[in-house]
Coordinates of C-alpha atoms and ligand atoms in Angstrom, one line a residue:
X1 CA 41.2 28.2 40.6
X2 CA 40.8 24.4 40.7
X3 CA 39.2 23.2 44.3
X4 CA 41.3 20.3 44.4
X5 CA 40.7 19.5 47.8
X6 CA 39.1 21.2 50.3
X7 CA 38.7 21.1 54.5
X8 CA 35.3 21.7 55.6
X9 CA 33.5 21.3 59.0
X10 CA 33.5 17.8 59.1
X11 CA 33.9 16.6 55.8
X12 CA 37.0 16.7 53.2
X13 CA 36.2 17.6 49.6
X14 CA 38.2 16.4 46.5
X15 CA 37.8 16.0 43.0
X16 CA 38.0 12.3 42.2
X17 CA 40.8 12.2 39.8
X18 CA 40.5 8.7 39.0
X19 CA 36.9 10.1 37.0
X20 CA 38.5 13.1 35.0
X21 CA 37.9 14.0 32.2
X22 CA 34.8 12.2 31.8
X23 CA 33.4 12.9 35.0
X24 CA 34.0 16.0 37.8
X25 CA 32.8 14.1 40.6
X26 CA 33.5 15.1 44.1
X27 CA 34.5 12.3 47.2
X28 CA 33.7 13.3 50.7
X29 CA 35.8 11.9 53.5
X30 CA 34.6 11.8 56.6
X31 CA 37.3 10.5 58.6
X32 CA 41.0 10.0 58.0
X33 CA 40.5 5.9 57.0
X34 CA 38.6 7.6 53.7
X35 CA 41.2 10.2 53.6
X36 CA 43.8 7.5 53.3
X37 CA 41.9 5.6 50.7
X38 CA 41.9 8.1 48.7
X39 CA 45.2 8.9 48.5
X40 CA 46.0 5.4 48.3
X41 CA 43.6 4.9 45.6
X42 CA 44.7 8.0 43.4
X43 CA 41.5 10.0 44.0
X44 CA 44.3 12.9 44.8
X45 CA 47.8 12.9 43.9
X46 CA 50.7 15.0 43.0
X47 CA 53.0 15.1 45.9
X48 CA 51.7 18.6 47.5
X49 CA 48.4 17.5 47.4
X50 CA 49.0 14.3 48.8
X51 CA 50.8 16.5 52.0
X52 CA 48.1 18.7 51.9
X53 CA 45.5 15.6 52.1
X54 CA 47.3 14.1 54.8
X55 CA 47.4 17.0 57.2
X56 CA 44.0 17.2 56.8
X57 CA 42.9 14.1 57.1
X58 CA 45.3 14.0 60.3
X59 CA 43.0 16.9 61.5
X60 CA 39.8 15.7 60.7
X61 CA 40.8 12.6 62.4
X62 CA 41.4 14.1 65.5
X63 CA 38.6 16.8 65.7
X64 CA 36.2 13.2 65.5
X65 CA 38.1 11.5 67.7
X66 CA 36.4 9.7 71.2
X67 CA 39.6 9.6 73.0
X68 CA 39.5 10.3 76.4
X69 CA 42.2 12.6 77.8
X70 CA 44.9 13.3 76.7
X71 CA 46.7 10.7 76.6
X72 CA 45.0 8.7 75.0
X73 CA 44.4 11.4 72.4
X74 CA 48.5 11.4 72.1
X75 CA 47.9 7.5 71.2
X76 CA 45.3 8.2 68.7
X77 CA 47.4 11.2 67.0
X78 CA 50.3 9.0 66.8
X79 CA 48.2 6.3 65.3
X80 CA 46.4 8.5 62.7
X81 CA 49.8 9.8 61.8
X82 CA 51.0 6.3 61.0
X83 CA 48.3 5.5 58.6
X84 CA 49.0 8.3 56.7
X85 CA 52.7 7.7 56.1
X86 CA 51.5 3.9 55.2
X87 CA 49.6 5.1 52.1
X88 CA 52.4 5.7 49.1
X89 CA 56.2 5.9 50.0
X90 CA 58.0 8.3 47.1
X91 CA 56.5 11.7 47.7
X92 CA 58.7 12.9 50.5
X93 CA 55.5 16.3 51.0
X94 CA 53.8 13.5 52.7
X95 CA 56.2 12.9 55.6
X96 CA 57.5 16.3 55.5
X97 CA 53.6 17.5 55.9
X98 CA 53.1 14.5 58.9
X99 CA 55.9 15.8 60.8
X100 CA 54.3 19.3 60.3
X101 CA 51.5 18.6 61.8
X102 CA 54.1 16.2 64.4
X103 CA 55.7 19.7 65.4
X104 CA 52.0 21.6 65.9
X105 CA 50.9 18.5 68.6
X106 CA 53.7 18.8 69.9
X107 CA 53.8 22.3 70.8
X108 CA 50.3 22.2 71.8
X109 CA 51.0 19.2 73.9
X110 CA 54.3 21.0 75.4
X111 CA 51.8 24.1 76.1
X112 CA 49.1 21.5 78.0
X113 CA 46.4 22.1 75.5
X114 CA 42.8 19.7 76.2
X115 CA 42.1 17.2 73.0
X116 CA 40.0 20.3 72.0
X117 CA 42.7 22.9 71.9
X118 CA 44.7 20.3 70.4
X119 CA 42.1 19.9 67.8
X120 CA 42.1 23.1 67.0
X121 CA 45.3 23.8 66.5
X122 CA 45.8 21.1 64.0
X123 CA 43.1 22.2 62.1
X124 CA 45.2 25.5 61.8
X125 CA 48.0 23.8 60.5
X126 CA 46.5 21.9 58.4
X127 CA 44.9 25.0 56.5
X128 CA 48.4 26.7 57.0
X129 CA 50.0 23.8 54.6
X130 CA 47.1 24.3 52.2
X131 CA 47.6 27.9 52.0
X132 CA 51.0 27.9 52.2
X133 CA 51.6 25.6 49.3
X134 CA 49.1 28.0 46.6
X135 CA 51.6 30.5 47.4
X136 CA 54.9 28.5 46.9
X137 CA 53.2 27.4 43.5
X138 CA 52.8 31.2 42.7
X139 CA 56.3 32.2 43.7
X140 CA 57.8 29.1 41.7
X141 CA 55.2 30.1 38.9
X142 CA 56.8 33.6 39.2
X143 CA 60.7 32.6 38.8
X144 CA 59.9 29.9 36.4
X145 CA 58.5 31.6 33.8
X146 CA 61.3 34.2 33.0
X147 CA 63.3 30.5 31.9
X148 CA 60.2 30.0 29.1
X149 CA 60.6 32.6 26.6
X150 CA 57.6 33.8 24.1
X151 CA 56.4 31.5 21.5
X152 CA 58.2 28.5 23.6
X153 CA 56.8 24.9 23.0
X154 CA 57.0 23.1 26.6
X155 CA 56.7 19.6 27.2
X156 CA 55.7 18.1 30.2
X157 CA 55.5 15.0 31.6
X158 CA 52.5 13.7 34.5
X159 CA 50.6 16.1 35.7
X160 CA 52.0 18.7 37.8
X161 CA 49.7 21.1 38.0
X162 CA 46.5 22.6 40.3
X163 CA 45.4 19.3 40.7
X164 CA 48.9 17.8 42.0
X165 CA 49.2 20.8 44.5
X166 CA 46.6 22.9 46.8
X167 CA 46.2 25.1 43.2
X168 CA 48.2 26.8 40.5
X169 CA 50.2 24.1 39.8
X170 CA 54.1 23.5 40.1
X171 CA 55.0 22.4 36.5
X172 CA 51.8 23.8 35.2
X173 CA 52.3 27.2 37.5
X174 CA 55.6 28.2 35.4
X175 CA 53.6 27.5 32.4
X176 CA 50.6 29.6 33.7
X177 CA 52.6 32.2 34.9
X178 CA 54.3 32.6 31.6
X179 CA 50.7 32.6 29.7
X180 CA 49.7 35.3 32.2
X181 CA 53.0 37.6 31.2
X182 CA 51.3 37.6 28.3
X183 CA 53.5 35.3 26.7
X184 CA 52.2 32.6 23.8
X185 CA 53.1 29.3 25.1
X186 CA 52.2 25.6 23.7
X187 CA 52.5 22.4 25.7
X188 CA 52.8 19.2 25.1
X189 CA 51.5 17.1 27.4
X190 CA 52.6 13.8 27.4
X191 CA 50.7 10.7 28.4
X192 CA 52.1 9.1 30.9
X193 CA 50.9 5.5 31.1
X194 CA 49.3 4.1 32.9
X195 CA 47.5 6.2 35.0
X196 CA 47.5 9.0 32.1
X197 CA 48.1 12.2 34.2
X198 CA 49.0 13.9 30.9
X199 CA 46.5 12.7 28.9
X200 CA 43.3 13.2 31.5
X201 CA 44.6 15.4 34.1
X202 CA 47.1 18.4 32.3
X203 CA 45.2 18.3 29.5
X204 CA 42.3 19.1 30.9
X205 CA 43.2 21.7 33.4
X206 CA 44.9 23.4 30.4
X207 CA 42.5 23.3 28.6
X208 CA 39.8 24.7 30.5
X209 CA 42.6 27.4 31.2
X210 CA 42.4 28.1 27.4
X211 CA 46.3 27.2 26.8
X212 CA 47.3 25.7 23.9
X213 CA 47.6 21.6 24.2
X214 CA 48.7 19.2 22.6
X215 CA 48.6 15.3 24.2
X216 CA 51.4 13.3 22.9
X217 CA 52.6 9.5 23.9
X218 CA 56.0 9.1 26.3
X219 CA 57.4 7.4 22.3
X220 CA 56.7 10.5 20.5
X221 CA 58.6 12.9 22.2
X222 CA 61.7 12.2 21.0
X223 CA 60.5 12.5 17.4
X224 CA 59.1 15.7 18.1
X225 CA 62.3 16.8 19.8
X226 CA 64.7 15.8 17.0
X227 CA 62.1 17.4 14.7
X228 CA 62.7 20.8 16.3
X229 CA 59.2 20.9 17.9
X230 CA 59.7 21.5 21.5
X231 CA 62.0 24.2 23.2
X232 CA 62.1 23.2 26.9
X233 CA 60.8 20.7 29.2
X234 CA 59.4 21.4 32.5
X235 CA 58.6 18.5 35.0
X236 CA 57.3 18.1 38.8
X237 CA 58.7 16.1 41.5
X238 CA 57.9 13.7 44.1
X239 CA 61.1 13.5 46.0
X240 CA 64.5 15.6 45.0
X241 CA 67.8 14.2 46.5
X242 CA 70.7 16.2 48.0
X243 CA 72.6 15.9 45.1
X244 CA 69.4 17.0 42.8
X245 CA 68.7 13.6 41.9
X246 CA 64.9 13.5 41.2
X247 CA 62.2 11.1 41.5
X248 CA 59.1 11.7 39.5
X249 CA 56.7 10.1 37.8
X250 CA 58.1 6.9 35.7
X251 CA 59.4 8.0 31.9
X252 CA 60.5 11.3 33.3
X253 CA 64.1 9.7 33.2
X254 CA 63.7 8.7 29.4
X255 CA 62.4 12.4 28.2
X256 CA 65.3 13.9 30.4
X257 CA 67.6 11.9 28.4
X258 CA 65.9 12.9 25.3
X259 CA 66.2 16.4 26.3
X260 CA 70.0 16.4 27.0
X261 CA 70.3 14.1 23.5
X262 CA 68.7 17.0 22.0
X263 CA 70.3 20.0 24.2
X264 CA 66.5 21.2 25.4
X265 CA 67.0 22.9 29.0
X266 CA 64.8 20.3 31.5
X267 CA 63.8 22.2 34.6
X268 CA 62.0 20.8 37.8
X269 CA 59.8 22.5 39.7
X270 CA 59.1 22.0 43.1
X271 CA 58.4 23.8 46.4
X272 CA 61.1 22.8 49.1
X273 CA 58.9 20.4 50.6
X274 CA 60.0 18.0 47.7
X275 CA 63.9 18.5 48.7
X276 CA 64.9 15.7 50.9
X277 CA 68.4 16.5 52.4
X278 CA 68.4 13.3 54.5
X279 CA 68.5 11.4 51.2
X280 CA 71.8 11.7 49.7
X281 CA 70.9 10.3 46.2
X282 CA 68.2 9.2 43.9
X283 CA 69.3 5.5 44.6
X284 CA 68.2 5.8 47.9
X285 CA 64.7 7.3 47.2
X286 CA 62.3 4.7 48.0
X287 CA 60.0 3.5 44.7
X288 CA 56.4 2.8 44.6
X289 CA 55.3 -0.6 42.7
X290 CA 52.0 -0.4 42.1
X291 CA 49.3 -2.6 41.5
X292 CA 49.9 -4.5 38.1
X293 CA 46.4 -3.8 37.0
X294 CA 47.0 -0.7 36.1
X295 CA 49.3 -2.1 33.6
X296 CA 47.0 -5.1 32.4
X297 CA 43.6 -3.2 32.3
X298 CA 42.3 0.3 31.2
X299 CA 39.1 0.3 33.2
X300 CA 37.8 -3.4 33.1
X301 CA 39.4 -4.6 29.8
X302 CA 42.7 -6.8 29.8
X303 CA 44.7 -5.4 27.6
X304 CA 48.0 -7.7 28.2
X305 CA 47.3 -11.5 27.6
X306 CA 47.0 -13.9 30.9
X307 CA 50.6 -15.4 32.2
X308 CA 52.4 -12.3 31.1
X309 CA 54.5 -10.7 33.9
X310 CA 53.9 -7.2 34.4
X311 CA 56.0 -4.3 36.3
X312 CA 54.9 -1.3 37.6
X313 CA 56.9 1.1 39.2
X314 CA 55.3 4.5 39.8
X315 CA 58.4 7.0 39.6
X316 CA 61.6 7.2 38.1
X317 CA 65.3 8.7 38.9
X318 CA 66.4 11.5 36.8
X319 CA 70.2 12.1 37.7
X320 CA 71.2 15.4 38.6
X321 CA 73.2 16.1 35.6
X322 CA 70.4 16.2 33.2
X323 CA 68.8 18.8 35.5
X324 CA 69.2 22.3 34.2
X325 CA 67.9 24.2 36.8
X326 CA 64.9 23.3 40.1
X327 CA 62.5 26.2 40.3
X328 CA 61.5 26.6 43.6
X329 CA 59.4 29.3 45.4
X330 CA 63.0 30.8 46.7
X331 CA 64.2 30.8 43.4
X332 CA 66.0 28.7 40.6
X333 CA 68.6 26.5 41.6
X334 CA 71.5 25.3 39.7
X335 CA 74.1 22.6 39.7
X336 CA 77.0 21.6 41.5
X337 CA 73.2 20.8 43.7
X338 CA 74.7 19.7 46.5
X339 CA 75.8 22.5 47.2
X340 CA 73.1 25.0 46.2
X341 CA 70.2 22.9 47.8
X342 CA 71.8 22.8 50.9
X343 CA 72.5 26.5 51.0
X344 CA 68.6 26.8 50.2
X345 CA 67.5 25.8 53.3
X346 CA 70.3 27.4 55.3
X347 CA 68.6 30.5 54.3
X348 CA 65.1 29.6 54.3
X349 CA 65.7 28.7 58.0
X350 CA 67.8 32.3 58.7
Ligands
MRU1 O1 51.5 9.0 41.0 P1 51.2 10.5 41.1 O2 50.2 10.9 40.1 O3 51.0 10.9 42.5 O4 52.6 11.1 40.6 C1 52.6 12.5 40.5 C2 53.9 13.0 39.9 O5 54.8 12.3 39.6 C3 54.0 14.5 39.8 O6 54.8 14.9 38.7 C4 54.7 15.0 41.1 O7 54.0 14.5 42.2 C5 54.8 16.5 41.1 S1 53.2 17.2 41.5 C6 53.3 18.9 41.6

């Protein structure tokens, strides 16, 4: 499986996604300032692994730390956590993984654990949220896959796969799964400008997988829908409402239209770190603008002339409605969502 990111002894490892395909180059972070870059930068994404990054960096942050006693280590925690939240604001894994690691330094604290203990103990939750979230992507992988049927041609959209996640993939886990039934599945993968997570990132890890890929642009898959060339579409998610609503990566909206226009089932798949029941609706999900040269440029050429305005907002709302079904490692859940989500967590909490 993909090392997307990984917690040594002093050191995080991850694969610099900005580089791939062209190069499989490896960042080291060795203290939770680099580990924020890098999430700030793109070096990892995908909402899991962004959580993931986070907690770790959290813990490497506080295993270095010079603070003397403990309450000053308490001032330092806070501080570290704080960072971390600052770095992108739509992928709700991030928080949800900071007050993870909240809950752990708390207890600890509660328990009147030394800065060392302490240390320790986030460490252990940090590779808890790592391991954790392979398995939810197996388990979603699991359910998903008995919604593609043999021969299916799946498009997705981004990249939601091992690299977006501790491994297997969320999106690209159903679609794995499915292959590994023994099933004959073909995806397309489209785009996604401008960061081209589809183009660089799914394609790629599909490829090396040995699943059939095709890369399309966002404008060609409602051609190829209207065509008859695509069954179902299966996305990932940064942030999922009460109601369902989902922010994901921007043009997921447009193909989610596109599939309803064209009555293709479009699933979501995401563990229930992504489900945000203190967020009513999708207009209330907070949406990263990025910087506007990832619009202008592709690596150092302008592509857009000088004096033209440019917008860049990272994600997108997908209303409920268009939602067929969200895969989640407890299972596939369907509309009326505000009901169903809700009921999700009841029992995930029983
Ligand atoms: O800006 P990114 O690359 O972090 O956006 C990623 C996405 O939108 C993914 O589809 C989403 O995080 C799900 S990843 C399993």
């Amino acid at each position: 499986m993909l090392p997307t990111i990984e917690l040594q002894d002093d050191v995080i490892v991850m694969i610099d996604q900005r580089k791939l395909p062209a190069q499989e180059l490896y960042v080291r972070c060795r203290n939770a300032q680099e580990v924020a870059k890098a999430i700030r930068t793109m070096v990892i994404r995908g909402a899991p692994a962004i959580g993931v990054a986070a907690a770790m960096g959290i813990a490497l942050g506080m295993k270095k730390s010079s603070a003397r006693g403990t309450r000053q280590y308490a001032v330092e925690f806070q501080k570290t956590c704080d960072l971390m939240a600052a770095t992108r604001p739509t992928a709700v894994n991030l928080f949800w993984a900071i007050d993870r690691m909240k809950r752990a330094f708390a207890e600890g604290a509660q328990a009147g654990e030394s800065p060392e203990e302490l240390s320790v103990r986030l460490e252990r939750e940090a590779r808890r949220i790592h391991d954790e979230d392979v398995a939810n992507c197996r388990a979603m992988g699991a359910y998903g896959a008995e919604m593609v049927p043999d021969r299916a041609r799946v498009l997705t959209h981004c990249n939601a796969g091992a690299l977006a996640t501790a491994g297997y993939g969320s999106a690209l886990g159903v679609i794995r799964a499915a292959v590994e039934q023994g099933k004959t599945i073909a995806v397309f993968a489209d785009e996604t400008r401008p960061f081209l997570q589809g183009a660089r990132l799914t394609a790629w890890e599909l490829v090396r997988d040995g699943i059939n890929t095709t890369v399309i642009t966002e404008s060609m898959a409602g051609p190829l829908m209207r065509a008859g060339e695509i069954d179902l579409v299966v996305v990932g998610a940064d942030r999922i409402a009460a109601n369902g609503d989902t922010a994901n990566k921007i043009g997921t909206y447009t193909v989610a239209v596109l599939a309803h226009e064209h009555g293709l089932p479009f699933y979501v798949a995401a563990p229930l770190s992504t489900i945000d029941l203190s967020t009513p609706d999708g207009d209330r999900i907070p949406i990263e603008e990025r910087d506007q040269r990832e619009v202008s440029h592709l690596g150092s050429s302008r592509l857009t002339p000088e004096g033209a305005k440019i917008r860049n907002p990272a994600f997108d709302v997908t209303p409920h409605r268009y939602i067929a079904g969200i895969i989640t490692e407890k299972g596939i859940f369907r509309p009326p969502y505000i009901e169903t989500l809700g009921a999700a967590f009841e029992s995930a909490l029983a």
